[in-house]
Amino acid sequence: MKRVFSGIQPTGNLHLGNYLGAIRNWVRMQDEAECIFSVVDLHAITVAQDPATLRRGIHEMVAALIAAGLDPERCILFPQSRVRVHAELAWVLMCTARMGWLNRMTQFKEKSGKDREGASVGLYTYPVLQAADILAYKATHVPVGEDQKQHLELARDIAIKFNTDMGVDLFPPPEPVIEGPATRVMSLRDGSAKMSKSDPSDQSRINLTDDADTIAAKVKRAKSDADLLPSEAAGLAGRPEAANLVNLMAALTDTTVAQVLADFGGKGFGAFKPALADVMVAKLAPITARFNALKDDDVAIEAICARGAERARAIAEPVLAEVHRAVGFTR
């Protein structure tokens, strides 16, 4: 049986990069496999969080995921901290993982920056918790973007070492599911940087809560260049901002870069950007409307979280019991 696990940080509203890079593919997977999706609030506290903001962010992310197309009846959707197996299994797997493996993790180096000594231990070890997230459900497949491939390799290494050390065949090494088009949506202000919620400029991203006028204004101001669009994809080489906007059009219309350039090759951005804005508005308006209707309904969101966590525990707790037996714990 194909079982998919993936998680997302409780950062509040989704942006277009989240949607095109991951969430749209999650929606498609719901009918292809048993899907388990988690709002990873345990990961969130590897850096300082305001409790009230975190609590609100968890609820808003659940609402945003449902608005974007996840169906709590066709997938399992829950906040990570509601299932204690994640944290307990992470400790066991920390005793399986090797220091050398974690020392090679590039994201810790990037996120800790020059203050490595001041970073939390959680920020250093969170790839092991990420492995526990996956292995707690014996997930066979994990959707990954470029920035998470290394962590999935770590999860595979941990699964294999645990099985070998304990003489069991307990964890299947998870396989990557490479995302579809526009897996790495870039900033509207810098075609070499990924679209991110952490960018201080709101003009760098399209939020799923932006209204039509805001989207049109952001697309109009998006960085481009003075050249006309080429008629073939090779002509986008060395033009990161142009390539990003063309890739967005292709992804939003479920076509290819070649098809977009067949329509717009030889035209300038004065013609292309309004068309792109119209497509964005048409795609995002229904999501925005549903999110706005859901986000303040705490009773409905809480019921979804509780039910999702109950279903997740039903899978994860028997796996943890197998781990206990393999390790030698008494119960």
mmCIF file of C-alpha atoms in Angstrom, residues 9-212:
data_model
loop_
_atom_site.group_PDB
_atom_site.id
_atom_site.type_symbol
_atom_site.label_atom_id
_atom_site.label_comp_id
_atom_site.label_asym_id
_atom_site.label_seq_id
_atom_site.Cartn_x
_atom_site.Cartn_y
_atom_site.Cartn_z
ATOM 1 C CA GLN A 9 4.944 24.741 9.178
ATOM 2 C CA PRO A 10 2.086 26.602 10.956
ATOM 3 C CA THR A 11 3.034 29.960 9.505
ATOM 4 C CA GLY A 12 -0.524 31.155 9.023
ATOM 5 C CA ASN A 13 -1.616 31.943 5.489
ATOM 6 C CA LEU A 14 -0.224 30.037 2.538
ATOM 7 C CA HIS A 15 1.443 31.812 -0.348
ATOM 8 C CA LEU A 16 1.574 30.909 -4.029
ATOM 9 C CA GLY A 17 4.905 29.122 -3.613
ATOM 10 C CA ASN A 18 3.380 26.759 -1.028
ATOM 11 C CA TYR A 19 0.381 26.109 -3.239
ATOM 12 C CA LEU A 20 2.171 25.426 -6.506
ATOM 13 C CA GLY A 21 5.204 23.800 -4.943
ATOM 14 C CA ALA A 22 3.415 21.330 -2.666
ATOM 15 C CA ILE A 23 -0.242 21.759 -1.760
ATOM 16 C CA ARG A 24 -1.666 21.329 -5.257
ATOM 17 C CA ASN A 25 0.204 18.037 -5.547
ATOM 18 C CA TRP A 26 -1.068 16.946 -2.125
ATOM 19 C CA VAL A 27 -4.618 17.551 -3.329
ATOM 20 C CA ARG A 28 -4.010 15.317 -6.331
ATOM 21 C CA MET A 29 -2.520 12.570 -4.158
ATOM 22 C CA GLN A 30 -5.631 12.203 -1.980
ATOM 23 C CA ASP A 31 -7.205 9.807 -4.458
ATOM 24 C CA GLU A 32 -3.968 7.978 -5.311
ATOM 25 C CA ALA A 33 -2.713 6.881 -1.888
ATOM 26 C CA GLU A 34 -3.378 6.927 1.844
ATOM 27 C CA CYS A 35 -2.275 10.476 2.681
ATOM 28 C CA ILE A 36 -1.244 11.833 6.069
ATOM 29 C CA PHE A 37 -0.615 15.580 6.289
ATOM 30 C CA SER A 38 0.538 17.325 9.448
ATOM 31 C CA VAL A 39 0.865 20.918 10.577
ATOM 32 C CA VAL A 40 4.282 20.526 12.197
ATOM 33 C CA ASP A 41 4.026 22.704 15.276
ATOM 34 C CA LEU A 42 6.777 20.767 17.098
ATOM 35 C CA HIS A 43 9.165 21.819 14.347
ATOM 36 C CA ALA A 44 7.956 25.411 14.652
ATOM 37 C CA ILE A 45 9.300 25.819 18.196
ATOM 38 C CA THR A 46 12.905 25.155 17.137
ATOM 39 C CA VAL A 47 12.919 28.952 16.988
ATOM 40 C CA ALA A 48 11.181 31.297 19.438
ATOM 41 C CA GLN A 49 7.403 31.547 19.037
ATOM 42 C CA ASP A 50 4.727 33.673 20.628
ATOM 43 C CA PRO A 51 2.226 31.119 22.032
ATOM 44 C CA ALA A 52 -0.872 33.007 20.955
ATOM 45 C CA THR A 53 0.515 33.557 17.456
ATOM 46 C CA LEU A 54 1.491 29.901 17.147
ATOM 47 C CA ARG A 55 -1.939 28.744 18.280
ATOM 48 C CA ARG A 56 -3.588 31.019 15.734
ATOM 49 C CA GLY A 57 -1.163 29.947 13.029
ATOM 50 C CA ILE A 58 -1.983 26.264 13.537
ATOM 51 C CA HIS A 59 -5.714 26.869 13.101
ATOM 52 C CA GLU A 60 -5.214 29.179 10.138
ATOM 53 C CA MET A 61 -2.927 26.696 8.397
ATOM 54 C CA VAL A 62 -5.490 23.918 8.793
ATOM 55 C CA ALA A 63 -8.121 26.257 7.347
ATOM 56 C CA ALA A 64 -5.827 27.255 4.482
ATOM 57 C CA LEU A 65 -5.041 23.641 3.588
ATOM 58 C CA ILE A 66 -8.723 22.766 3.478
ATOM 59 C CA ALA A 67 -9.463 25.883 1.431
ATOM 60 C CA ALA A 68 -6.728 24.858 -1.012
ATOM 61 C CA GLY A 69 -8.382 21.482 -1.552
ATOM 62 C CA LEU A 70 -7.404 19.009 1.158
ATOM 63 C CA ASP A 71 -10.427 16.993 2.266
ATOM 64 C CA PRO A 72 -10.281 15.722 5.885
ATOM 65 C CA GLU A 73 -12.456 12.809 4.791
ATOM 66 C CA ARG A 74 -10.024 11.748 2.034
ATOM 67 C CA CYS A 75 -6.801 12.364 3.965
ATOM 68 C CA ILE A 76 -5.610 12.559 7.561
ATOM 69 C CA LEU A 77 -4.950 16.164 8.605
ATOM 70 C CA PHE A 78 -3.795 17.070 12.113
ATOM 71 C CA PRO A 79 -1.400 19.187 14.212
ATOM 72 C CA GLN A 80 1.811 17.230 14.910
ATOM 73 C CA SER A 81 1.827 17.849 18.679
ATOM 74 C CA ARG A 82 -1.523 16.077 19.057
ATOM 75 C CA VAL A 83 0.228 12.751 18.387
ATOM 76 C CA ARG A 84 2.881 12.136 21.041
ATOM 77 C CA VAL A 85 4.393 9.269 19.064
ATOM 78 C CA HIS A 86 6.303 11.848 16.996
ATOM 79 C CA ALA A 87 8.294 13.100 19.977
ATOM 80 C CA GLU A 88 8.831 9.694 21.616
ATOM 81 C CA LEU A 89 9.930 8.009 18.407
ATOM 82 C CA ALA A 90 12.250 10.940 17.672
ATOM 83 C CA TRP A 91 14.199 10.179 20.863
ATOM 84 C CA VAL A 92 14.661 6.527 19.899
ATOM 85 C CA LEU A 93 15.781 7.577 16.422
ATOM 86 C CA MET A 94 18.201 10.143 17.871
ATOM 87 C CA CYS A 95 19.921 7.171 19.470
ATOM 88 C CA THR A 96 20.084 5.560 16.012
ATOM 89 C CA ALA A 97 21.232 8.602 14.008
ATOM 90 C CA ARG A 98 24.922 9.538 13.967
ATOM 91 C CA MET A 99 26.465 12.906 14.740
ATOM 92 C CA GLY A 100 28.297 12.881 11.428
ATOM 93 C CA TRP A 101 25.001 12.590 9.591
ATOM 94 C CA LEU A 102 23.569 15.670 11.315
ATOM 95 C CA ASN A 103 26.774 17.619 10.856
ATOM 96 C CA ARG A 104 26.255 17.333 7.100
ATOM 97 C CA MET A 105 22.780 18.871 7.177
ATOM 98 C CA THR A 106 23.081 22.136 5.262
ATOM 99 C CA GLN A 107 19.815 23.663 6.488
ATOM 100 C CA PHE A 108 21.085 23.951 10.062
ATOM 101 C CA LYS A 109 24.090 25.874 8.800
ATOM 102 C CA GLU A 110 21.830 28.166 6.772
ATOM 103 C CA LYS A 111 19.228 28.747 9.501
ATOM 104 C CA SER A 112 21.649 29.192 12.377
ATOM 105 C CA GLY A 113 23.845 31.562 10.382
ATOM 106 C CA LYS A 114 26.748 33.056 12.307
ATOM 107 C CA ASP A 115 25.160 32.299 15.694
ATOM 108 C CA ARG A 116 25.496 28.507 15.681
ATOM 109 C CA GLU A 117 26.343 28.436 19.382
ATOM 110 C CA GLY A 118 23.160 30.347 20.148
ATOM 111 C CA ALA A 119 20.866 28.114 18.072
ATOM 112 C CA SER A 120 18.551 25.690 19.864
ATOM 113 C CA VAL A 121 19.407 22.001 20.088
ATOM 114 C CA GLY A 122 16.028 21.404 18.458
ATOM 115 C CA LEU A 123 17.101 23.309 15.354
ATOM 116 C CA TYR A 124 20.120 21.001 15.099
ATOM 117 C CA THR A 125 18.216 17.743 15.686
ATOM 118 C CA TYR A 126 14.937 18.538 13.944
ATOM 119 C CA PRO A 127 15.819 16.408 10.880
ATOM 120 C CA VAL A 128 15.592 13.391 13.214
ATOM 121 C CA LEU A 129 12.131 14.514 14.325
ATOM 122 C CA GLN A 130 11.306 14.845 10.641
ATOM 123 C CA ALA A 131 12.405 11.232 10.171
ATOM 124 C CA ALA A 132 10.149 10.232 13.089
ATOM 125 C CA ASP A 133 7.233 12.060 11.452
ATOM 126 C CA ILE A 134 7.632 9.854 8.392
ATOM 127 C CA LEU A 135 8.568 6.556 10.006
ATOM 128 C CA ALA A 136 5.815 6.724 12.670
ATOM 129 C CA TYR A 137 3.375 5.916 9.873
ATOM 130 C CA LYS A 138 5.648 3.599 7.907
ATOM 131 C CA ALA A 139 5.171 6.094 5.077
ATOM 132 C CA THR A 140 6.390 4.722 1.766
ATOM 133 C CA HIS A 141 6.517 8.041 -0.082
ATOM 134 C CA VAL A 142 7.267 11.647 0.850
ATOM 135 C CA PRO A 143 6.698 14.668 -1.422
ATOM 136 C CA VAL A 144 9.917 16.676 -1.399
ATOM 137 C CA GLY A 145 11.250 19.870 -2.890
ATOM 138 C CA GLU A 146 14.889 20.583 -3.581
ATOM 139 C CA ASP A 147 15.515 21.927 -0.066
ATOM 140 C CA GLN A 148 14.271 18.781 1.683
ATOM 141 C CA LYS A 149 15.951 16.026 -0.327
ATOM 142 C CA GLN A 150 18.846 15.807 2.120
ATOM 143 C CA HIS A 151 16.482 15.309 5.055
ATOM 144 C CA LEU A 152 14.655 12.501 3.280
ATOM 145 C CA GLU A 153 17.989 10.784 2.641
ATOM 146 C CA LEU A 154 18.639 11.053 6.384
ATOM 147 C CA ALA A 155 15.251 9.450 7.116
ATOM 148 C CA ARG A 156 16.158 6.591 4.774
ATOM 149 C CA ASP A 157 19.547 6.138 6.464
ATOM 150 C CA ILE A 158 17.921 6.087 9.908
ATOM 151 C CA ALA A 159 15.280 3.555 8.804
ATOM 152 C CA ILE A 160 17.901 1.230 7.339
ATOM 153 C CA LYS A 161 20.233 1.511 10.350
ATOM 154 C CA PHE A 162 17.423 0.901 12.848
ATOM 155 C CA ASN A 163 16.275 -2.189 10.949
ATOM 156 C CA THR A 164 19.849 -3.462 10.732
ATOM 157 C CA ASP A 165 20.767 -2.718 14.357
ATOM 158 C CA MET A 166 17.641 -4.345 15.746
ATOM 159 C CA GLY A 167 17.456 -7.221 13.286
ATOM 160 C CA VAL A 168 13.960 -6.305 12.153
ATOM 161 C CA ASP A 169 12.200 -5.293 8.974
ATOM 162 C CA LEU A 170 10.132 -2.580 10.611
ATOM 163 C CA PHE A 171 10.593 0.656 8.690
ATOM 164 C CA PRO A 172 10.334 0.861 4.903
ATOM 165 C CA PRO A 173 12.939 3.349 3.601
ATOM 166 C CA PRO A 174 10.696 6.139 2.251
ATOM 167 C CA GLU A 175 10.899 7.076 -1.399
ATOM 168 C CA PRO A 176 10.768 10.659 -2.666
ATOM 169 C CA VAL A 177 7.851 11.958 -4.692
ATOM 170 C CA ILE A 178 9.303 14.690 -6.866
ATOM 171 C CA GLU A 179 6.855 17.538 -7.217
ATOM 172 C CA GLY A 180 5.381 18.638 -10.521
ATOM 173 C CA PRO A 181 5.933 21.934 -12.393
ATOM 174 C CA ALA A 182 6.971 25.099 -10.561
ATOM 175 C CA THR A 183 8.359 23.129 -7.629
ATOM 176 C CA ARG A 184 10.545 26.076 -6.699
ATOM 177 C CA VAL A 185 8.527 29.266 -7.077
ATOM 178 C CA MET A 186 10.800 32.272 -6.892
ATOM 179 C CA SER A 187 10.354 35.701 -5.335
ATOM 180 C CA LEU A 188 8.613 38.366 -7.399
ATOM 181 C CA ARG A 189 11.411 40.734 -6.389
ATOM 182 C CA ASP A 190 14.389 38.446 -6.972
ATOM 183 C CA GLY A 191 14.327 35.577 -9.438
ATOM 184 C CA SER A 192 17.249 33.899 -7.683
ATOM 185 C CA ALA A 193 15.522 33.641 -4.266
ATOM 186 C CA LYS A 194 12.696 31.308 -3.310
ATOM 187 C CA MET A 195 9.268 32.824 -2.580
ATOM 188 C CA SER A 196 9.078 32.812 1.205
ATOM 189 C CA LYS A 197 6.902 33.965 4.081
ATOM 190 C CA SER A 198 10.056 35.074 5.881
ATOM 191 C CA ASP A 199 10.966 37.648 3.224
ATOM 192 C CA PRO A 200 10.433 41.057 4.842
ATOM 193 C CA SER A 201 8.866 42.419 1.649
ATOM 194 C CA ASP A 202 5.240 41.425 1.148
ATOM 195 C CA GLN A 203 5.726 42.439 -2.494
ATOM 196 C CA SER A 204 7.936 39.368 -2.963
ATOM 197 C CA ARG A 205 5.047 36.899 -2.753
ATOM 198 C CA ILE A 206 1.421 36.327 -3.633
ATOM 199 C CA ASN A 207 -0.496 35.399 -0.479
ATOM 200 C CA LEU A 208 -3.526 33.197 -0.850
ATOM 201 C CA THR A 209 -5.432 35.876 1.078
ATOM 202 C CA ASP A 210 -4.536 38.686 -1.346
ATOM 203 C CA ASP A 211 -7.514 40.210 -3.146
ATOM 204 C CA ALA A 212 -7.679 40.758 -6.897
#
